[in-house]
């Protein structure tokens, strides 16, 4: 490839000098526009004419005009200027408005109940931001999945990610009043062995429910009548009277307040799980992601 036709910084200076002269048809005024002397401007245009292989201007002592080749080149420059203007406008949203596309990975039920309303509020405040929300309890590789922000409940395994703790999620066993009306007595965690239990397959401890009260520890291995990988389906089964299941406070607290569910063994607690926001190092330099992180952190830590 002939190096003289590359858009080097020198060539761009020559093109800008040419464009200024083509607009003004006056070398002195064009030189003021580009910040050089008329003689420098003239040399730049002469160098460009040599590269193009044709004269770009017709000049007399009283008149100056573009040649046909000059008109063609000036039209090309104007099209390039329009593209560059659009590109520059796209780099910075107007009036400081946030823009961009973010992929957010969320736990299935917790994300729907707890995070989805917050994402909706954020998008109402920042309509220029586009969000792809993925609700899935499976672990996601944030690099391979091109995920900008993840919400994770429980222990963190990936130390290469930046984490911000934003809350705690409490689980508790609950049942419907109809089930409890005909079920065996339930006073101690060990009594669960005589009950119909529903297990969540995404629970790290599986069928081992570990209760504590003050300094007492009571692990119980349940024999589930049903195993499910969806918390909402477990809630529906518990409401229908199938048996006792673990529910997150975010989902079941309202049902308990309404009397549709009953928290069993309320004096005993299961281990609560930390909730974190996760992102790749340096990703929060993106204004839209940084604002979303701050928005979710503030909202989740207030409740």
mmCIF file of C-alpha atoms in Angstrom:
data_model
loop_
_atom_site.group_PDB
_atom_site.id
_atom_site.type_symbol
_atom_site.label_atom_id
_atom_site.label_comp_id
_atom_site.label_asym_id
_atom_site.label_seq_id
_atom_site.Cartn_x
_atom_site.Cartn_y
_atom_site.Cartn_z
ATOM 1 C CA UNK A 1 0.000 0.000 0.000
ATOM 2 C CA UNK A 2 1.255 3.524 -0.876
ATOM 3 C CA UNK A 3 1.971 5.148 2.477
ATOM 4 C CA UNK A 4 1.192 8.634 1.093
ATOM 5 C CA UNK A 5 -2.522 7.803 1.017
ATOM 6 C CA UNK A 6 -2.819 6.865 4.700
ATOM 7 C CA UNK A 7 -4.709 9.295 6.916
ATOM 8 C CA UNK A 8 -1.698 10.204 9.001
ATOM 9 C CA UNK A 9 -1.798 13.241 11.336
ATOM 10 C CA UNK A 10 0.098 15.201 8.666
ATOM 11 C CA UNK A 11 -2.411 14.235 5.992
ATOM 12 C CA UNK A 12 -5.330 15.226 8.223
ATOM 13 C CA UNK A 13 -3.752 18.649 8.800
ATOM 14 C CA UNK A 14 -3.515 19.073 5.036
ATOM 15 C CA UNK A 15 -7.143 18.045 4.592
ATOM 16 C CA UNK A 16 -8.295 20.487 7.287
ATOM 17 C CA UNK A 17 -6.323 23.270 5.610
ATOM 18 C CA UNK A 18 -7.921 22.387 2.284
ATOM 19 C CA UNK A 19 -11.437 22.246 3.784
ATOM 20 C CA UNK A 20 -11.027 25.654 5.449
ATOM 21 C CA UNK A 21 -9.845 27.176 2.179
ATOM 22 C CA UNK A 22 -12.689 25.494 0.268
ATOM 23 C CA UNK A 23 -15.272 26.946 2.666
ATOM 24 C CA UNK A 24 -13.887 30.482 2.661
ATOM 25 C CA UNK A 25 -12.238 30.627 -0.788
ATOM 26 C CA UNK A 26 -9.647 32.836 0.836
ATOM 27 C CA UNK A 27 -6.277 31.574 2.076
ATOM 28 C CA UNK A 28 -5.808 34.369 4.646
ATOM 29 C CA UNK A 29 -9.164 33.760 6.357
ATOM 30 C CA UNK A 30 -8.708 29.968 6.111
ATOM 31 C CA UNK A 31 -5.288 30.264 7.782
ATOM 32 C CA UNK A 32 -6.894 32.085 10.726
ATOM 33 C CA UNK A 33 -9.478 29.300 11.037
ATOM 34 C CA UNK A 34 -6.900 26.516 11.261
ATOM 35 C CA UNK A 35 -4.378 28.525 13.292
ATOM 36 C CA UNK A 36 -1.446 28.879 10.921
ATOM 37 C CA UNK A 37 0.038 31.448 8.541
ATOM 38 C CA UNK A 38 -1.153 31.758 4.920
ATOM 39 C CA UNK A 39 2.207 30.480 3.679
ATOM 40 C CA UNK A 40 1.958 27.344 5.864
ATOM 41 C CA UNK A 41 -1.616 26.808 4.687
ATOM 42 C CA UNK A 42 -0.480 27.148 1.075
ATOM 43 C CA UNK A 43 2.286 24.567 1.584
ATOM 44 C CA UNK A 44 -0.157 22.097 3.158
ATOM 45 C CA UNK A 45 -2.561 22.420 0.242
ATOM 46 C CA UNK A 46 0.301 22.067 -2.252
ATOM 47 C CA UNK A 47 1.398 18.846 -0.514
ATOM 48 C CA UNK A 48 -2.166 17.534 -0.679
ATOM 49 C CA UNK A 49 -2.394 18.382 -4.383
ATOM 50 C CA UNK A 50 0.759 16.381 -4.959
ATOM 51 C CA UNK A 51 -0.753 13.357 -3.215
ATOM 52 C CA UNK A 52 -4.067 13.709 -5.068
ATOM 53 C CA UNK A 53 -2.294 14.243 -8.351
ATOM 54 C CA UNK A 54 -4.464 17.161 -9.388
ATOM 55 C CA UNK A 55 -4.975 20.842 -8.710
ATOM 56 C CA UNK A 56 -7.667 21.576 -6.131
ATOM 57 C CA UNK A 57 -8.030 25.343 -6.627
ATOM 58 C CA UNK A 58 -8.113 27.741 -9.548
ATOM 59 C CA UNK A 59 -6.597 31.052 -8.431
ATOM 60 C CA UNK A 60 -6.072 34.438 -9.990
ATOM 61 C CA UNK A 61 -5.141 37.717 -8.322
ATOM 62 C CA UNK A 62 -8.865 38.531 -7.969
ATOM 63 C CA UNK A 63 -10.680 35.242 -7.835
ATOM 64 C CA UNK A 64 -10.428 31.755 -6.328
ATOM 65 C CA UNK A 65 -12.544 28.676 -7.069
ATOM 66 C CA UNK A 66 -12.464 24.923 -6.586
ATOM 67 C CA UNK A 67 -11.557 22.691 -9.482
ATOM 68 C CA UNK A 68 -13.825 19.765 -10.270
ATOM 69 C CA UNK A 69 -11.438 17.473 -8.356
ATOM 70 C CA UNK A 70 -11.440 19.974 -5.503
ATOM 71 C CA UNK A 71 -15.261 19.946 -5.411
ATOM 72 C CA UNK A 72 -15.252 16.147 -5.233
ATOM 73 C CA UNK A 73 -12.718 16.084 -2.421
ATOM 74 C CA UNK A 74 -14.538 18.796 -0.478
ATOM 75 C CA UNK A 75 -17.818 16.852 -0.749
ATOM 76 C CA UNK A 76 -16.061 13.752 0.589
ATOM 77 C CA UNK A 77 -14.618 15.755 3.483
ATOM 78 C CA UNK A 78 -18.052 17.145 4.364
ATOM 79 C CA UNK A 79 -19.491 13.633 4.501
ATOM 80 C CA UNK A 80 -16.655 12.538 6.777
ATOM 81 C CA UNK A 81 -17.217 15.582 9.018
ATOM 82 C CA UNK A 82 -20.898 14.665 9.367
ATOM 83 C CA UNK A 83 -19.988 11.100 10.381
ATOM 84 C CA UNK A 84 -17.421 12.338 12.907
ATOM 85 C CA UNK A 85 -19.934 14.793 14.366
ATOM 86 C CA UNK A 86 -22.456 11.987 14.877
ATOM 87 C CA UNK A 87 -19.759 9.790 16.392
ATOM 88 C CA UNK A 88 -18.704 12.513 18.831
ATOM 89 C CA UNK A 89 -22.339 13.055 19.848
ATOM 90 C CA UNK A 90 -22.727 9.344 20.518
ATOM 91 C CA UNK A 91 -19.698 9.224 22.799
ATOM 92 C CA UNK A 92 -21.285 11.550 25.347
ATOM 93 C CA UNK A 93 -25.032 11.519 25.986
ATOM 94 C CA UNK A 94 -26.730 14.924 25.695
ATOM 95 C CA UNK A 95 -27.173 16.997 28.848
ATOM 96 C CA UNK A 96 -25.254 14.452 30.933
ATOM 97 C CA UNK A 97 -27.976 11.796 30.543
ATOM 98 C CA UNK A 98 -26.830 8.254 31.290
ATOM 99 C CA UNK A 99 -26.835 5.845 28.376
ATOM 100 C CA UNK A 100 -25.558 2.411 27.454
ATOM 101 C CA UNK A 101 -26.521 -1.247 27.707
ATOM 102 C CA UNK A 102 -25.988 -3.310 30.864
ATOM 103 C CA UNK A 103 -26.374 -7.040 31.443
ATOM 104 C CA UNK A 104 -27.488 -7.857 35.005
ATOM 105 C CA UNK A 105 -27.530 -11.449 36.317
ATOM 106 C CA UNK A 106 -29.947 -12.128 39.191
ATOM 107 C CA UNK A 107 -31.056 -15.085 41.352
ATOM 108 C CA UNK A 108 -34.398 -16.280 39.983
ATOM 109 C CA UNK A 109 -36.998 -15.707 42.717
ATOM 110 C CA UNK A 110 -34.999 -13.249 44.834
ATOM 111 C CA UNK A 111 -34.287 -11.224 41.721
ATOM 112 C CA UNK A 112 -37.933 -11.125 40.665
ATOM 113 C CA UNK A 113 -39.243 -10.152 44.088
ATOM 114 C CA UNK A 114 -36.467 -7.950 45.402
ATOM 115 C CA UNK A 115 -34.467 -6.546 42.472
ATOM 116 C CA UNK A 116 -36.922 -6.280 39.572
ATOM 117 C CA UNK A 117 -38.864 -3.363 41.134
ATOM 118 C CA UNK A 118 -35.577 -1.550 41.818
ATOM 119 C CA UNK A 119 -34.413 -2.010 38.223
ATOM 120 C CA UNK A 120 -37.724 -0.582 37.029
ATOM 121 C CA UNK A 121 -37.258 2.450 39.280
ATOM 122 C CA UNK A 122 -33.716 2.980 38.012
ATOM 123 C CA UNK A 123 -34.809 2.819 34.374
ATOM 124 C CA UNK A 124 -37.592 5.328 34.977
ATOM 125 C CA UNK A 125 -34.978 7.735 36.316
ATOM 126 C CA UNK A 126 -32.517 6.975 33.491
ATOM 127 C CA UNK A 127 -34.492 6.153 30.316
ATOM 128 C CA UNK A 128 -31.336 6.218 28.188
ATOM 129 C CA UNK A 129 -30.016 3.046 29.840
ATOM 130 C CA UNK A 130 -30.901 -0.359 28.359
ATOM 131 C CA UNK A 131 -30.850 -3.361 30.709
ATOM 132 C CA UNK A 132 -30.741 -7.060 29.888
ATOM 133 C CA UNK A 133 -31.882 -8.816 33.079
ATOM 134 C CA UNK A 134 -31.172 -12.540 33.372
ATOM 135 C CA UNK A 135 -32.973 -14.396 36.187
ATOM 136 C CA UNK A 136 -31.149 -17.643 36.878
ATOM 137 C CA UNK A 137 -29.942 -19.404 40.037
ATOM 138 C CA UNK A 138 -27.018 -21.016 38.190
ATOM 139 C CA UNK A 139 -23.505 -19.634 38.630
ATOM 140 C CA UNK A 140 -22.450 -17.405 35.737
ATOM 141 C CA UNK A 141 -18.955 -16.671 34.459
ATOM 142 C CA UNK A 142 -19.182 -12.886 34.213
ATOM 143 C CA UNK A 143 -16.457 -12.646 31.563
ATOM 144 C CA UNK A 144 -17.735 -15.407 29.288
ATOM 145 C CA UNK A 145 -21.351 -14.312 29.817
ATOM 146 C CA UNK A 146 -20.520 -10.621 29.296
ATOM 147 C CA UNK A 147 -22.296 -9.784 32.535
ATOM 148 C CA UNK A 148 -21.814 -6.260 33.878
ATOM 149 C CA UNK A 149 -23.367 -6.752 37.320
ATOM 150 C CA UNK A 150 -24.452 -9.805 39.306
ATOM 151 C CA UNK A 151 -26.419 -10.214 42.524
ATOM 152 C CA UNK A 152 -25.406 -13.261 44.509
ATOM 153 C CA UNK A 153 -26.862 -14.733 47.653
ATOM 154 C CA UNK A 154 -24.590 -16.803 49.876
ATOM 155 C CA UNK A 155 -20.880 -17.480 50.071
ATOM 156 C CA UNK A 156 -18.627 -15.924 47.456
ATOM 157 C CA UNK A 157 -16.153 -18.155 45.653
ATOM 158 C CA UNK A 158 -14.665 -15.873 42.978
ATOM 159 C CA UNK A 159 -12.089 -13.631 44.643
ATOM 160 C CA UNK A 160 -11.247 -11.969 41.303
ATOM 161 C CA UNK A 161 -14.513 -10.010 41.335
ATOM 162 C CA UNK A 162 -15.259 -6.783 43.168
ATOM 163 C CA UNK A 163 -17.961 -7.362 45.800
ATOM 164 C CA UNK A 164 -20.138 -4.995 47.780
ATOM 165 C CA UNK A 165 -22.335 -6.432 50.508
ATOM 166 C CA UNK A 166 -25.820 -4.945 50.325
ATOM 167 C CA UNK A 167 -27.852 -7.010 52.753
ATOM 168 C CA UNK A 168 -28.727 -10.334 54.313
ATOM 169 C CA UNK A 169 -31.394 -12.839 53.349
ATOM 170 C CA UNK A 170 -33.108 -14.887 56.037
ATOM 171 C CA UNK A 171 -34.791 -18.216 55.355
ATOM 172 C CA UNK A 172 -37.306 -19.836 57.651
ATOM 173 C CA UNK A 173 -39.515 -22.964 57.545
ATOM 174 C CA UNK A 174 -43.210 -22.326 57.090
ATOM 175 C CA UNK A 175 -46.435 -24.172 56.417
ATOM 176 C CA UNK A 176 -50.082 -23.457 55.730
ATOM 177 C CA UNK A 177 -52.567 -23.326 58.634
ATOM 178 C CA UNK A 178 -54.477 -26.195 56.980
ATOM 179 C CA UNK A 179 -51.418 -28.472 57.006
ATOM 180 C CA UNK A 180 -50.527 -27.649 60.612
ATOM 181 C CA UNK A 181 -54.081 -28.302 61.785
ATOM 182 C CA UNK A 182 -53.718 -32.045 61.197
ATOM 183 C CA UNK A 183 -49.929 -32.432 61.417
ATOM 184 C CA UNK A 184 -47.896 -33.832 64.339
ATOM 185 C CA UNK A 185 -46.682 -31.502 67.076
ATOM 186 C CA UNK A 186 -43.701 -29.327 66.139
ATOM 187 C CA UNK A 187 -41.710 -27.983 69.093
ATOM 188 C CA UNK A 188 -38.076 -28.931 68.414
ATOM 189 C CA UNK A 189 -36.179 -29.092 65.116
ATOM 190 C CA UNK A 190 -35.961 -32.885 65.493
ATOM 191 C CA UNK A 191 -39.757 -33.001 65.209
ATOM 192 C CA UNK A 192 -39.389 -32.193 61.485
ATOM 193 C CA UNK A 193 -38.525 -35.846 60.897
ATOM 194 C CA UNK A 194 -42.196 -36.675 61.473
ATOM 195 C CA UNK A 195 -43.368 -34.059 58.955
ATOM 196 C CA UNK A 196 -43.764 -33.838 55.229
ATOM 197 C CA UNK A 197 -40.987 -31.503 54.067
ATOM 198 C CA UNK A 198 -40.217 -29.835 50.772
ATOM 199 C CA UNK A 199 -36.563 -29.337 49.848
ATOM 200 C CA UNK A 200 -35.053 -26.626 47.686
ATOM 201 C CA UNK A 201 -32.391 -28.221 45.499
ATOM 202 C CA UNK A 202 -30.512 -24.916 45.246
ATOM 203 C CA UNK A 203 -29.967 -24.836 49.027
ATOM 204 C CA UNK A 204 -26.231 -25.411 49.634
ATOM 205 C CA UNK A 205 -26.825 -27.698 52.592
ATOM 206 C CA UNK A 206 -29.325 -29.805 50.653
ATOM 207 C CA UNK A 207 -31.574 -31.755 53.007
ATOM 208 C CA UNK A 208 -29.564 -30.808 56.101
ATOM 209 C CA UNK A 209 -31.412 -27.976 57.850
ATOM 210 C CA UNK A 210 -29.171 -26.545 60.588
ATOM 211 C CA UNK A 211 -30.987 -24.599 63.299
ATOM 212 C CA UNK A 212 -29.528 -22.529 66.097
ATOM 213 C CA UNK A 213 -30.869 -20.813 69.226
ATOM 214 C CA UNK A 214 -28.454 -18.842 71.357
ATOM 215 C CA UNK A 215 -25.571 -21.340 71.729
ATOM 216 C CA UNK A 216 -27.580 -24.428 70.844
ATOM 217 C CA UNK A 217 -27.165 -26.130 67.460
ATOM 218 C CA UNK A 218 -29.708 -28.559 66.030
ATOM 219 C CA UNK A 219 -28.954 -29.990 62.558
ATOM 220 C CA UNK A 220 -31.800 -32.046 61.117
ATOM 221 C CA UNK A 221 -31.616 -34.280 58.053
ATOM 222 C CA UNK A 222 -35.058 -34.160 56.432
ATOM 223 C CA UNK A 223 -36.562 -36.784 54.134
ATOM 224 C CA UNK A 224 -38.347 -34.616 51.544
ATOM 225 C CA UNK A 225 -41.605 -35.633 49.913
ATOM 226 C CA UNK A 226 -40.816 -33.135 47.173
ATOM 227 C CA UNK A 227 -37.635 -31.558 45.835
ATOM 228 C CA UNK A 228 -37.739 -28.449 43.669
ATOM 229 C CA UNK A 229 -35.273 -25.974 42.146
ATOM 230 C CA UNK A 230 -37.663 -23.005 42.206
ATOM 231 C CA UNK A 231 -38.550 -21.105 45.383
ATOM 232 C CA UNK A 232 -41.824 -19.838 43.973
ATOM 233 C CA UNK A 233 -42.976 -23.385 43.185
ATOM 234 C CA UNK A 234 -42.099 -24.392 46.760
ATOM 235 C CA UNK A 235 -44.145 -21.446 48.047
ATOM 236 C CA UNK A 236 -47.126 -22.604 45.981
ATOM 237 C CA UNK A 237 -46.792 -26.162 47.303
ATOM 238 C CA UNK A 238 -46.573 -24.907 50.894
ATOM 239 C CA UNK A 239 -49.640 -22.697 50.384
ATOM 240 C CA UNK A 240 -51.507 -25.713 48.988
ATOM 241 C CA UNK A 241 -50.793 -27.679 52.188
ATOM 242 C CA UNK A 242 -48.246 -30.175 50.806
ATOM 243 C CA UNK A 243 -45.952 -29.716 53.792
ATOM 244 C CA UNK A 244 -43.217 -27.574 55.349
ATOM 245 C CA UNK A 245 -40.774 -25.713 53.151
ATOM 246 C CA UNK A 246 -38.035 -23.119 53.503
ATOM 247 C CA UNK A 247 -38.913 -19.671 52.245
ATOM 248 C CA UNK A 248 -36.969 -16.459 51.977
ATOM 249 C CA UNK A 249 -38.257 -13.649 54.141
ATOM 250 C CA UNK A 250 -38.565 -11.419 51.068
ATOM 251 C CA UNK A 251 -41.196 -13.794 49.648
ATOM 252 C CA UNK A 252 -42.995 -15.178 52.704
ATOM 253 C CA UNK A 253 -43.107 -12.322 55.219
ATOM 254 C CA UNK A 254 -46.219 -10.812 53.634
ATOM 255 C CA UNK A 255 -47.980 -14.178 53.504
ATOM 256 C CA UNK A 256 -47.212 -14.759 57.186
ATOM 257 C CA UNK A 257 -48.600 -11.303 58.031
ATOM 258 C CA UNK A 258 -51.794 -12.148 56.101
ATOM 259 C CA UNK A 259 -52.162 -15.462 57.962
ATOM 260 C CA UNK A 260 -51.856 -17.551 54.791
ATOM 261 C CA UNK A 261 -48.596 -19.059 56.040
ATOM 262 C CA UNK A 262 -47.236 -19.775 59.510
ATOM 263 C CA UNK A 263 -43.554 -19.603 60.455
ATOM 264 C CA UNK A 264 -42.751 -22.819 62.307
ATOM 265 C CA UNK A 265 -40.075 -23.113 64.979
ATOM 266 C CA UNK A 266 -39.889 -19.294 65.266
ATOM 267 C CA UNK A 267 -37.482 -19.511 68.225
ATOM 268 C CA UNK A 268 -34.933 -21.317 66.039
ATOM 269 C CA UNK A 269 -32.998 -19.722 63.196
ATOM 270 C CA UNK A 270 -31.371 -21.005 60.068
ATOM 271 C CA UNK A 271 -28.108 -19.398 58.959
ATOM 272 C CA UNK A 272 -28.792 -16.147 57.107
ATOM 273 C CA UNK A 273 -27.086 -15.586 53.766
ATOM 274 C CA UNK A 274 -25.161 -12.457 52.758
ATOM 275 C CA UNK A 275 -26.231 -10.659 49.588
ATOM 276 C CA UNK A 276 -23.582 -9.046 47.380
ATOM 277 C CA UNK A 277 -23.339 -7.006 44.215
ATOM 278 C CA UNK A 278 -20.479 -8.252 42.023
ATOM 279 C CA UNK A 279 -18.687 -6.717 39.058
ATOM 280 C CA UNK A 280 -15.407 -7.064 37.211
ATOM 281 C CA UNK A 281 -12.477 -4.889 38.348
ATOM 282 C CA UNK A 282 -12.598 -1.529 36.590
ATOM 283 C CA UNK A 283 -16.079 -2.069 35.134
ATOM 284 C CA UNK A 284 -17.563 0.525 37.491
ATOM 285 C CA UNK A 285 -15.694 3.243 35.612
ATOM 286 C CA UNK A 286 -18.633 3.122 33.187
ATOM 287 C CA UNK A 287 -21.002 5.891 34.398
ATOM 288 C CA UNK A 288 -24.213 3.868 33.875
ATOM 289 C CA UNK A 289 -22.901 0.845 35.803
ATOM 290 C CA UNK A 290 -21.476 2.980 38.602
ATOM 291 C CA UNK A 291 -24.835 4.742 39.011
ATOM 292 C CA UNK A 292 -26.721 1.418 39.007
ATOM 293 C CA UNK A 293 -24.409 -0.019 41.666
ATOM 294 C CA UNK A 294 -24.947 3.004 43.902
ATOM 295 C CA UNK A 295 -28.705 2.978 43.259
ATOM 296 C CA UNK A 296 -29.142 -0.702 44.150
ATOM 297 C CA UNK A 297 -26.798 -0.467 47.141
ATOM 298 C CA UNK A 298 -28.700 2.462 48.621
ATOM 299 C CA UNK A 299 -32.112 0.886 48.083
ATOM 300 C CA UNK A 300 -31.187 -2.595 49.325
ATOM 301 C CA UNK A 301 -29.363 -1.417 52.431
ATOM 302 C CA UNK A 302 -32.286 0.760 53.492
ATOM 303 C CA UNK A 303 -34.652 -2.189 53.722
#
